[in-house]
Coordinates of C-alpha atoms in Angstrom, one line a residue:
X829 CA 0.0 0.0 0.0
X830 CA 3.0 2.1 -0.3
X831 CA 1.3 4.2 -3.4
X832 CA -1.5 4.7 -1.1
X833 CA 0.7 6.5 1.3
X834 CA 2.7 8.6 -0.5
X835 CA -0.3 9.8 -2.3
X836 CA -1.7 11.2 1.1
X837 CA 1.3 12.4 2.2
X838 CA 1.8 14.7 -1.0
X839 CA -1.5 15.9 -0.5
X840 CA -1.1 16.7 3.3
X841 CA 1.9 18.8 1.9
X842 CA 0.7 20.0 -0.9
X843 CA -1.8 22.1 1.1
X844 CA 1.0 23.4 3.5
X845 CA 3.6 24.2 0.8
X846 CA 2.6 24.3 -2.7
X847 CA -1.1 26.2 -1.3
X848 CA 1.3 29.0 0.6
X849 CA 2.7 29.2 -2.3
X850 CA -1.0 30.3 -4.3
X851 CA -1.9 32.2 -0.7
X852 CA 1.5 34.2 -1.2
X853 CA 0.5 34.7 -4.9
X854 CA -2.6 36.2 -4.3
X855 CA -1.6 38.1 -1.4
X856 CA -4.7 38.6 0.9
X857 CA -4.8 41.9 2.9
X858 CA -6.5 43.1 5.5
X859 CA -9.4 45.3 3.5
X860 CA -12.8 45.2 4.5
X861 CA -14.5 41.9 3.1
X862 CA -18.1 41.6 1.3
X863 CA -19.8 39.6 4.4
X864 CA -18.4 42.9 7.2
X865 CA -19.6 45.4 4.5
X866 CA -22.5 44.4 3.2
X867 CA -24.2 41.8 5.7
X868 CA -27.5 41.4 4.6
X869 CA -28.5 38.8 6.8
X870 CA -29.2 36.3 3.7
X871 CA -26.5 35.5 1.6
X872 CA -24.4 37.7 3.4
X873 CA -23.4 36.6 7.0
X874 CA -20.0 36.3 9.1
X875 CA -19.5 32.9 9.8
X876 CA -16.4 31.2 11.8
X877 CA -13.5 29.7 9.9
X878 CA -14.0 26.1 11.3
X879 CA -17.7 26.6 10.0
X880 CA -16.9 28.0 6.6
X881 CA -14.5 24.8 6.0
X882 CA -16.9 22.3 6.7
X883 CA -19.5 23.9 5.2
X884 CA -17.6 24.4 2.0
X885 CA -16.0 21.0 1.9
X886 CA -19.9 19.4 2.4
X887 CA -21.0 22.1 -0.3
X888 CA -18.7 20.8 -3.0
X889 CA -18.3 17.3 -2.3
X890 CA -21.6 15.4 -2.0
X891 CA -21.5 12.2 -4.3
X892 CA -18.5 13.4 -6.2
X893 CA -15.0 12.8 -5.0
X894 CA -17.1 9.1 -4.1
X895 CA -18.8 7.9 -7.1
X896 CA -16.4 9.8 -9.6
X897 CA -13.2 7.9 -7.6
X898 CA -14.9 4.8 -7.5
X899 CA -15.8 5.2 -11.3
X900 CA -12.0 6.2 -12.0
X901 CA -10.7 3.0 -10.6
X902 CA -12.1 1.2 -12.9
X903 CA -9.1 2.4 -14.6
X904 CA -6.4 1.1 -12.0
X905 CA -4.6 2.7 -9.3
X906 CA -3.3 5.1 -12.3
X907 CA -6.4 7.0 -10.8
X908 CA -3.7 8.0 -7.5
X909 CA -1.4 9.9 -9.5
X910 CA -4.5 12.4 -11.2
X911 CA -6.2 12.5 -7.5
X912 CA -2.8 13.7 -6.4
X913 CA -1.3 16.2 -8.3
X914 CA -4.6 17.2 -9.7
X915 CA -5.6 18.2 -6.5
X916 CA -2.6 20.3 -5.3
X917 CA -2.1 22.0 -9.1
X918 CA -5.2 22.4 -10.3
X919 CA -8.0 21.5 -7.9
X920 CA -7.0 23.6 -5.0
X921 CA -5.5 26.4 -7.5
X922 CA -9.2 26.6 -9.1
X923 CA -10.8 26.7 -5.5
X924 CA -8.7 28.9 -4.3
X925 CA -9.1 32.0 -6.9
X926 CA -12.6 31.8 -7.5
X927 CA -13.3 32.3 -4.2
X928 CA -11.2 34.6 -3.2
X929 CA -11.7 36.5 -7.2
X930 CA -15.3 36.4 -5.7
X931 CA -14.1 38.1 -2.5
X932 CA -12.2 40.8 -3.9
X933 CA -15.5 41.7 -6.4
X934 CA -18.1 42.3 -4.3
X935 CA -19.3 38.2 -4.1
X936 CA -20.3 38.1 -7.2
X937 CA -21.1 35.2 -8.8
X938 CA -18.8 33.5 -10.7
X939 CA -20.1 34.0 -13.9
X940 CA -19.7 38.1 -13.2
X941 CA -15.9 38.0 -12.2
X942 CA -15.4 36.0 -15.4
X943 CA -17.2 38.8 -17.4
X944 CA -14.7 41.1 -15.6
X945 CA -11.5 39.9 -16.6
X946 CA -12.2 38.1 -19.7
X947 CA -14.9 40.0 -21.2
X948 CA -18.9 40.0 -21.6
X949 CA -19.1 37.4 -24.3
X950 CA -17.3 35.2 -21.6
X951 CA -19.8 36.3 -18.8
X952 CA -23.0 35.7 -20.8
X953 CA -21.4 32.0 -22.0
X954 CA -20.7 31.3 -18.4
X955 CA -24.2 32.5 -17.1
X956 CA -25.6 30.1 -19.4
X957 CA -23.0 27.4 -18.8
X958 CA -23.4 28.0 -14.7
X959 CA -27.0 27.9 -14.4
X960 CA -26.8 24.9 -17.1
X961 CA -24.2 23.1 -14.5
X962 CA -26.1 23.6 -11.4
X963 CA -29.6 22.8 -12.3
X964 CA -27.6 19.3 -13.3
X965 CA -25.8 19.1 -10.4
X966 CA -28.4 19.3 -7.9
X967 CA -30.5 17.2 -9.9
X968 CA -27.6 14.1 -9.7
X969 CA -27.5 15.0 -6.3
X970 CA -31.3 14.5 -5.4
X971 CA -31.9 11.2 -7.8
X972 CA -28.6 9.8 -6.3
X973 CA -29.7 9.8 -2.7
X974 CA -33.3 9.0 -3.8
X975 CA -31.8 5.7 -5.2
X976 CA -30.0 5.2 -2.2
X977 CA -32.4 5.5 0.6
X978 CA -34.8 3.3 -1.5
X979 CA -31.4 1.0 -1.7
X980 CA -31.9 0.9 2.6
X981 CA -35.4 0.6 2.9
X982 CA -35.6 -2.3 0.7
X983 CA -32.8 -4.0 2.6
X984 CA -34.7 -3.8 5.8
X985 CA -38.2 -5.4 4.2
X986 CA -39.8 -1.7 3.3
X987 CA -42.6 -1.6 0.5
X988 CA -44.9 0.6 -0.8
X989 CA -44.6 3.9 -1.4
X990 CA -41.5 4.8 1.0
X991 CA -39.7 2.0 -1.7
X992 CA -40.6 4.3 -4.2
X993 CA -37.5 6.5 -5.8
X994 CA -39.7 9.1 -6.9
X995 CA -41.4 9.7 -3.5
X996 CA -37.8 10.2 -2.3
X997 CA -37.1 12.8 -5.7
X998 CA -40.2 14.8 -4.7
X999 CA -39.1 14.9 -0.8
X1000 CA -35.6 15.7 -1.7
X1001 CA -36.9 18.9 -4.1
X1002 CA -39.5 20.2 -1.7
X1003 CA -36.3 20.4 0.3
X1004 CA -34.3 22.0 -2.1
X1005 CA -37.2 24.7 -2.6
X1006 CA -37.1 25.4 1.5
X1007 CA -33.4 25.4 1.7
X1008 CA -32.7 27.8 -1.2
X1009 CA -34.3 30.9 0.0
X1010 CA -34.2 30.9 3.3
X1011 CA -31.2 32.9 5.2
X1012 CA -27.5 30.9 4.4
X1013 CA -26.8 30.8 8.5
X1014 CA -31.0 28.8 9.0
X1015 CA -29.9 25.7 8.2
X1016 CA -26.7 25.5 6.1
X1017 CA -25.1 27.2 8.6
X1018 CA -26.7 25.3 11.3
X1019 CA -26.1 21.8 10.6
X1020 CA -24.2 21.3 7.4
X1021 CA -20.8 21.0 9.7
X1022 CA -22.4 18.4 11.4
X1023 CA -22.7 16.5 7.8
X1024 CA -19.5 17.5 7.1
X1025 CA -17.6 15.7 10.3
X1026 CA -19.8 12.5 8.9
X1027 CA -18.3 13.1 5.3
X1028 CA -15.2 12.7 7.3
X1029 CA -15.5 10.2 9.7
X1030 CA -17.0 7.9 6.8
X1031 CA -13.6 8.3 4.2
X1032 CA -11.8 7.5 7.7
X1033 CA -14.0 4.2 8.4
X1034 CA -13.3 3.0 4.8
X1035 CA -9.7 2.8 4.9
X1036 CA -9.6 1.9 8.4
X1037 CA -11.9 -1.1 7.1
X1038 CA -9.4 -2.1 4.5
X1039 CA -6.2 -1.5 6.6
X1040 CA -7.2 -3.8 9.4
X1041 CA -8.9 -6.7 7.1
X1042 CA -5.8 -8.9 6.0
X1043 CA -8.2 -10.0 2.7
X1044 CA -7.8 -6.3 1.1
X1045 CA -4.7 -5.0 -0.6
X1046 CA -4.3 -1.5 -2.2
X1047 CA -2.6 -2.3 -5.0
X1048 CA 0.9 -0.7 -6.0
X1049 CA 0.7 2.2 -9.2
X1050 CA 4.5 0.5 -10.7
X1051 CA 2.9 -3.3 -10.7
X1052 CA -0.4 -1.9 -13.0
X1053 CA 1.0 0.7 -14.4
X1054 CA -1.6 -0.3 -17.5
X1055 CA -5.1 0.5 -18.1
X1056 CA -7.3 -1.2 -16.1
X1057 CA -10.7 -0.5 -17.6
X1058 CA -13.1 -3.0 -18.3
X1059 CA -14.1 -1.4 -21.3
X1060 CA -11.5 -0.2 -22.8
X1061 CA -12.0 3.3 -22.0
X1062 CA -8.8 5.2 -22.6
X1063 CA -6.9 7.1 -19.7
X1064 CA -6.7 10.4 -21.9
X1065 CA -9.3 12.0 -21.4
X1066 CA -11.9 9.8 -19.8
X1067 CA -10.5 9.1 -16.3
X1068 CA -9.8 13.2 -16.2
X1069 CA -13.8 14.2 -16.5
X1070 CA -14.8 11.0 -15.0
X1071 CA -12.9 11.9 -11.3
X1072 CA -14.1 15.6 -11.3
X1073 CA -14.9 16.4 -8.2
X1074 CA -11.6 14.2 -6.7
X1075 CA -9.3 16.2 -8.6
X1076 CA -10.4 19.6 -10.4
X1077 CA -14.1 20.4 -10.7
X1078 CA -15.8 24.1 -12.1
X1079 CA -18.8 23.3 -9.8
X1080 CA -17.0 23.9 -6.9
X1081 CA -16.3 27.7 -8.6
X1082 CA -20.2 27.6 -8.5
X1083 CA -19.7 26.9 -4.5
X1084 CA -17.1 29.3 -3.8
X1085 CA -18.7 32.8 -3.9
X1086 CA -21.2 31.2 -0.9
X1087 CA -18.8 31.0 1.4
X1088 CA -16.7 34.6 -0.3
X1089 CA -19.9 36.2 1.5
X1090 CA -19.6 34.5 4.3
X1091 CA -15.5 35.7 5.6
X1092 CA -14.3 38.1 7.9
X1093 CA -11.2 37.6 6.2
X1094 CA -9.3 37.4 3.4
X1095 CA -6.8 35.4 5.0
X1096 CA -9.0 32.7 6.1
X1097 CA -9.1 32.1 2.2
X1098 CA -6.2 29.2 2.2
X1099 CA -8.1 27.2 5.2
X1100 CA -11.1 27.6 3.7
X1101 CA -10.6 26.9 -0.1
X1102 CA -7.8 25.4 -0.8
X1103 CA -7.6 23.1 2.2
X1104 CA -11.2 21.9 1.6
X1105 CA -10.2 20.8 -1.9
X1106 CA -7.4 19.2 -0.6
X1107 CA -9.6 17.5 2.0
X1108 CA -12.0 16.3 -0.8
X1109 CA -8.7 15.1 -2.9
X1110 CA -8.0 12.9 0.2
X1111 CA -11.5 11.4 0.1
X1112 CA -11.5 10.8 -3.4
X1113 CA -8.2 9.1 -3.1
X1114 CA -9.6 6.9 0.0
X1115 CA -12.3 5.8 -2.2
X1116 CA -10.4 4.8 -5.1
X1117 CA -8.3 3.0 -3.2
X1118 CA -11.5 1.1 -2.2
X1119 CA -12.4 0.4 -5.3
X1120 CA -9.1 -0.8 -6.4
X1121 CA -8.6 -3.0 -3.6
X1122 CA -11.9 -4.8 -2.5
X1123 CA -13.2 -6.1 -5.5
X1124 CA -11.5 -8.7 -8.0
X1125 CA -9.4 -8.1 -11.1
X1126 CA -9.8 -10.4 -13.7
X1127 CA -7.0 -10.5 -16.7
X1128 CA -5.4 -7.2 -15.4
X1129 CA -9.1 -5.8 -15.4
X1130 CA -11.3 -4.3 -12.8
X1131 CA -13.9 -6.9 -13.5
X1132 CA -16.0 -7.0 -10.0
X1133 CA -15.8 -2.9 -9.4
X1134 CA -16.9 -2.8 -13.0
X1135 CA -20.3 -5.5 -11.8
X1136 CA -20.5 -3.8 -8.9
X1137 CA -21.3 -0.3 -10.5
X1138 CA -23.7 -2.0 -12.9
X1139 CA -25.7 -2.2 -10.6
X1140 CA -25.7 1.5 -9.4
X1141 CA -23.6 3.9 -7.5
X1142 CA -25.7 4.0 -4.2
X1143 CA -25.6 -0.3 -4.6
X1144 CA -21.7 0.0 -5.0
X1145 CA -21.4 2.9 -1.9
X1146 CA -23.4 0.7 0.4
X1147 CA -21.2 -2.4 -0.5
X1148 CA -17.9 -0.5 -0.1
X1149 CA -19.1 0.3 3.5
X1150 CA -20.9 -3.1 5.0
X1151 CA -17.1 -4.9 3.6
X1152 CA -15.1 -2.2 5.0
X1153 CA -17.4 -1.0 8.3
X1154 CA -19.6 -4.0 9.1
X1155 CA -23.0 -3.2 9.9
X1156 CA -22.0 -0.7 12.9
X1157 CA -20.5 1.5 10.3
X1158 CA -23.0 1.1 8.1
X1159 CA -25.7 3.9 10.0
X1160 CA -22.8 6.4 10.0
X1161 CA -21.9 6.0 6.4
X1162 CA -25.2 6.2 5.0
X1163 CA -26.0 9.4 6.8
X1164 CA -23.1 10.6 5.2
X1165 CA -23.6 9.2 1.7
X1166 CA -27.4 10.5 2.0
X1167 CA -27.1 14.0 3.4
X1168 CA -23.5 15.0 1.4
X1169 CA -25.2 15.0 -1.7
X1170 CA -28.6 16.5 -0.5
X1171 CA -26.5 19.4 0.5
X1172 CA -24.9 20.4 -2.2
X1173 CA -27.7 19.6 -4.8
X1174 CA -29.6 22.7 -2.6
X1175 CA -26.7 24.6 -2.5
X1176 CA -26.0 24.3 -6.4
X1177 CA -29.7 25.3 -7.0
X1178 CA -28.5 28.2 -4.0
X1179 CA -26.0 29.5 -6.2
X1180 CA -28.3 29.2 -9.8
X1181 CA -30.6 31.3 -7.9
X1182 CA -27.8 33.5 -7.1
X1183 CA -26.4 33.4 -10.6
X1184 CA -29.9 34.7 -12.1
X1185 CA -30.0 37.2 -9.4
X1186 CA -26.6 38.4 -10.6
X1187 CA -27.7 38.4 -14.1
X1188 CA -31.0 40.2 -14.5
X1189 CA -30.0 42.4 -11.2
X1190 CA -32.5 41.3 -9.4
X1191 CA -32.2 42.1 -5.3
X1192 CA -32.4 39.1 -2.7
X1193 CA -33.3 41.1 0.2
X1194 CA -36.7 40.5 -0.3
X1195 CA -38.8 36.6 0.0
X1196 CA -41.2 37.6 -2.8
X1197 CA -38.1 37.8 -5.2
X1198 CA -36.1 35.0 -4.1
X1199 CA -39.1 33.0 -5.1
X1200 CA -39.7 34.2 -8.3
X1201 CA -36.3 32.8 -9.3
X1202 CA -36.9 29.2 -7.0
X1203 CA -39.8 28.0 -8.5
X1204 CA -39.0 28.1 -12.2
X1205 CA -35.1 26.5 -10.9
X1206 CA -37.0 23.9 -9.0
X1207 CA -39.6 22.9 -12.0
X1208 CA -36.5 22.9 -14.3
X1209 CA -35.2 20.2 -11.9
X1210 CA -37.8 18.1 -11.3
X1211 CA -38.2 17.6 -15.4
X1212 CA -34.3 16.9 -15.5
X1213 CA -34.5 14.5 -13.1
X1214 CA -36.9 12.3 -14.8
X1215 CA -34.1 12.0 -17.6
X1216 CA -32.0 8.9 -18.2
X1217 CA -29.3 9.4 -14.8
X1218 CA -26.4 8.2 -16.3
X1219 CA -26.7 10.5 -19.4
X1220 CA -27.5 13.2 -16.9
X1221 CA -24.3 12.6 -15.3
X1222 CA -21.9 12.1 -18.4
X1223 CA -23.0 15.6 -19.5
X1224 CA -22.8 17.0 -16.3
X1225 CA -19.0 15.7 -16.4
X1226 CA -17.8 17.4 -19.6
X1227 CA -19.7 20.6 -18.3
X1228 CA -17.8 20.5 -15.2
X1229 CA -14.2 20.5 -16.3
X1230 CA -15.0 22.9 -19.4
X1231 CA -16.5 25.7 -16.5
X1232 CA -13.0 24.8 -14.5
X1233 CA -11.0 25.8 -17.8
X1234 CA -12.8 28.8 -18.3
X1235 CA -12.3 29.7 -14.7
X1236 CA -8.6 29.1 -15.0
X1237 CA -8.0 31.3 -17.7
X1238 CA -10.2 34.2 -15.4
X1239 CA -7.6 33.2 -12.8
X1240 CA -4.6 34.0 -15.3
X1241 CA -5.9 36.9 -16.9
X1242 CA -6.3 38.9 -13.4
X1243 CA -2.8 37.6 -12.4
X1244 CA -1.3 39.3 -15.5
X1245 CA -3.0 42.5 -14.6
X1246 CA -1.8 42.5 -11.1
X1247 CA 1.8 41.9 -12.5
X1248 CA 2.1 38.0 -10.7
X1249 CA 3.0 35.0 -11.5
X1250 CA 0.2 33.8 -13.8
X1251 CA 1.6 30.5 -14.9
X1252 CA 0.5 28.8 -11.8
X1253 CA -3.0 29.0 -13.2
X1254 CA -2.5 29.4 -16.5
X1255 CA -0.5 25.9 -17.0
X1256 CA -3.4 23.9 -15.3
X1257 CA -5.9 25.9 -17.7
X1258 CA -4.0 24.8 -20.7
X1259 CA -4.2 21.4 -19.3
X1260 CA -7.7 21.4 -18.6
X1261 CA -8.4 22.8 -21.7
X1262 CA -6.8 19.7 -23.4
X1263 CA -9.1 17.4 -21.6
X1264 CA -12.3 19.1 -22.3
X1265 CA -11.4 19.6 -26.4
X1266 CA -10.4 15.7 -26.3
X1267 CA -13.4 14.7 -24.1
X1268 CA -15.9 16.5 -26.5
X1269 CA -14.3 15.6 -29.7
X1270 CA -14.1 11.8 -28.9
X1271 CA -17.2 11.2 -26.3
X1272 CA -20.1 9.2 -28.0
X1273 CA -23.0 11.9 -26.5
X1274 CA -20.8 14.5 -28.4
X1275 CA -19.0 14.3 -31.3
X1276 CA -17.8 10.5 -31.3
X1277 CA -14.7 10.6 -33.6
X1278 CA -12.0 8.7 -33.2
X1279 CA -8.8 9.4 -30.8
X1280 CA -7.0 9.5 -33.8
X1281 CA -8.8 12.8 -34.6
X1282 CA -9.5 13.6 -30.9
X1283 CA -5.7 13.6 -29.2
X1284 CA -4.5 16.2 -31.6
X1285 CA -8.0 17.9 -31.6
X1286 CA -7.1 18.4 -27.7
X1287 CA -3.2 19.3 -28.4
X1288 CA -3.9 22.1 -31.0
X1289 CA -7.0 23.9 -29.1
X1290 CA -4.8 24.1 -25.7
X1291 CA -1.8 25.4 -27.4
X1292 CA -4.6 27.5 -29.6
X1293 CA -5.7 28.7 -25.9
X1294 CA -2.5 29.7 -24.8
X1295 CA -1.4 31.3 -27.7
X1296 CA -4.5 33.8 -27.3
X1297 CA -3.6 34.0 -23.5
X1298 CA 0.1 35.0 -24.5
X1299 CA -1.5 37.4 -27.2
X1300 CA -3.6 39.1 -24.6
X1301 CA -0.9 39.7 -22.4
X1302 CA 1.3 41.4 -25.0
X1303 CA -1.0 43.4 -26.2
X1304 CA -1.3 46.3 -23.3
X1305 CA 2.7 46.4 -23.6
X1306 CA 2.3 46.9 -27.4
X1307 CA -0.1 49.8 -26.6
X1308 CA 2.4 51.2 -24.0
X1309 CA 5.1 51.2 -26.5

């Protein structure tokens, strides 16, 4: 398990050194901050570091850095390696600006603080490409935990309509509706830490589970260094939009701007954003090392995590737990599996709301007008999440890490203008911008060419990317000349 353990130990230091290192970039002050000046009592409320982590780390995780990991595996413990460094140069980079971006304009939403340093074509694309996202997003993350509380009830003898996923959808939205106008500090303030501590405790059951039970080894990256997939997927760039959340996911930008309201300081900012995504990046990696471990590999393939998953993620989550926990871990772990995703499916339809509001300039201080944007948000989501799931979530993927590109290259454009190191974001964004070109060009629900065409598809669009990055930045000292 040696892969295993370096793997968490370069994560633990990535947040110490390499997330100073973005901290110093940035270089938080001691100005007033959105949630001291404004304070609205909604969306705008001081809340305590401790609280702000948890509730940010419960707010982009949900089913994401567990299904996605689990889903990576598939592809071997080649998985560790993007967990890792995706993580500390990309995932906690990407958390880190947009929220802090957000902080320094006002918490806006992310879509505005893209329109301000890349332009309004850029806003209006990622109004349309946010909104898009999160109505997706919170619809996995009600239709997930539907399945999965159905999953329990059916173990313990339940019928009728309590056995019924779409009771638990319609539940789960009426929920959403409540939770997305009321006052941030009601309930997510409340009792989303709580939730968080179980998101915690669970990843920490899991690998305790596999540790102690001589049956289960995590298998070493150098022995299958090969791919793994049952299917033939290839590594590039399937495994990169499958683990999203584990590694580098735009939703969590989505997330961000919540708890930008929410600081009494800037400086809380490296606790608080980049240490959550490190936190999720050792979750994901927990879970993928479940997957890669537990379950049997047949011909250098991952045969029994591939049956497994047919038959659902919340029928593969509640295996991973009764092998690893037993039935005393079990209550733990499905209150965690349940609640992590109910609370960020309300918080993504939180920050659509917000996103509209932003939009059409529509003020929040008022009931009346929070509802006017809910109920359409809410209708939206009950239709989507009628839709085939699995479709649902493949789009959702490729949506995701396109809105983290974009979000890089916003990152990069304001580090040029405050005269800083802008590589640090602006080599992830060409990176990123690789995957989602390849992704889309080569994905059978988009265009479903060939790699052949795909690979350099992906190579010439990211250098293309750059190359209008570099452009931009030469182009004020031009003028100055």
């Amino acid at each position: 398990m040696i892969s295993f353990i370096i793997c968490l130990a370069l994560l633990i230091g990535g947040y110490f050194v390499y997330g100073k290192v973005v901290e110093n970039t940035f270089a938080p002050d001691d100005r007033e901050t959105p949630a001291v000046r404004i304070n609205d009592g909604v969306d705008y409320v001081v809340m305590p570091q401790w609280k702000l982590f948890l509730v940010q780390l419960l707010n982009i995780a949900g089913l994401g850095p567990i299904f996605g990991a689990m889903q990576g595996a598939l592809w071997g413990p080649v998985v560790f390696l993007w967990i890792t460094f995706g993580t500390i140069f990309a995932g906690g980079v990407h958390d880190y600006f947009s929220g802090m971006l957000s902080e320094r304009n006002g918490g806006a939403s992310i879509s505005e603080v893209c329109g301000i340093y890349l332009g309004n074509v850029m806003k209006n694309v990622m109004r349309v490409f946010s909104v898009v996202l999160l109505v997706m997003v919170g619809t996995v993350f009600a239709v997930g935990p539907a399945g999965l509380i159905v999953t329990l009830l059916s173990n313990k003898g339940v019928t009728g309509a309590f056995a019924n996923p779409e009771v638990w959808l319609w539940i789960i939205l009426a929920y959403y509706f409540i939770a997305t106008f009321i006052s941030i500090d009601k309930i997510i303030g409340r009792i989303y830490p709580i939730f968080g501590i179980c998101l915690i405790i669970m990843a920490i059951g899991v690998i305790f589970g596999i540790f102690t039970n001589p049956s289960y080894t995590i298998p070493e990256i150098w022995s299958h260094f090969t791919n793994m997939h049952p299917a033939g997927k290839p590594i590039w760039s399937f495994m990169f939009i499958t683990v999203a959340c584990g590694a580098i996911s735009g939703f969590h930008s989505t997330q961000s701007p919540l708890m930008a309201r929410c600081m009494k300081s800037e400086k809380q900012g490296h606790f608080v954003f980049y240490g959550a995504m490190v936190a999720e990046g050792v979750i994901a990696l927990i879970w993928a090392a479940a997957g890669c471990a537990i379950y049997k590999v047949t011909g250098g393939l991952s045969t029994g995590l591939n049956d497994i998953l047919a038959n659902g993620q919340s029928a593969a989550i509640y295996d991973v737990c009764i092998k690893t926990m037993g039935t005393a871990g079990v209550a733990l772990a499905m209150v965690g599996v349940i609640a992590c995703p109910i609370t960020s499916g309300d918080t993504a339809f939180r920050s659509a709301r917000l996103v509209l509001a932003d939009w059409f300039k529509i003020d929040q201080g008022k009931m009346q007008k929070r509802l006017v944007l809910c109920v359409p948000l809410l209708a939206v989501g009950a239709f989507v999440g009628h839709l085939d799931y699995s479709i649902v979530w493949r789009y959702f993927s490729w949506t995701n890490q396109t809105l983290a590109m974009i979000v890089l290259w916003t990152a990069s454009m304001y580090l040029f203008r405050e005269k800083k190191n802008y590589w640090i974001t602006a080599v992830p964004a060409t990176f990123m911008s690789a995957v989602s070109v390849t992704y889309f060009t080569c994905a059978e629900e988009c265009l479903g060419l060939s790699t052949a065409v795909a690979y350099p598809a992906g190579i010439i669009f990211a250098v293309l990317f750059l190359g209008i990055f570099i452009h931009a930045t030469k182009k004020p000292m031009k003028e100055q000349a």
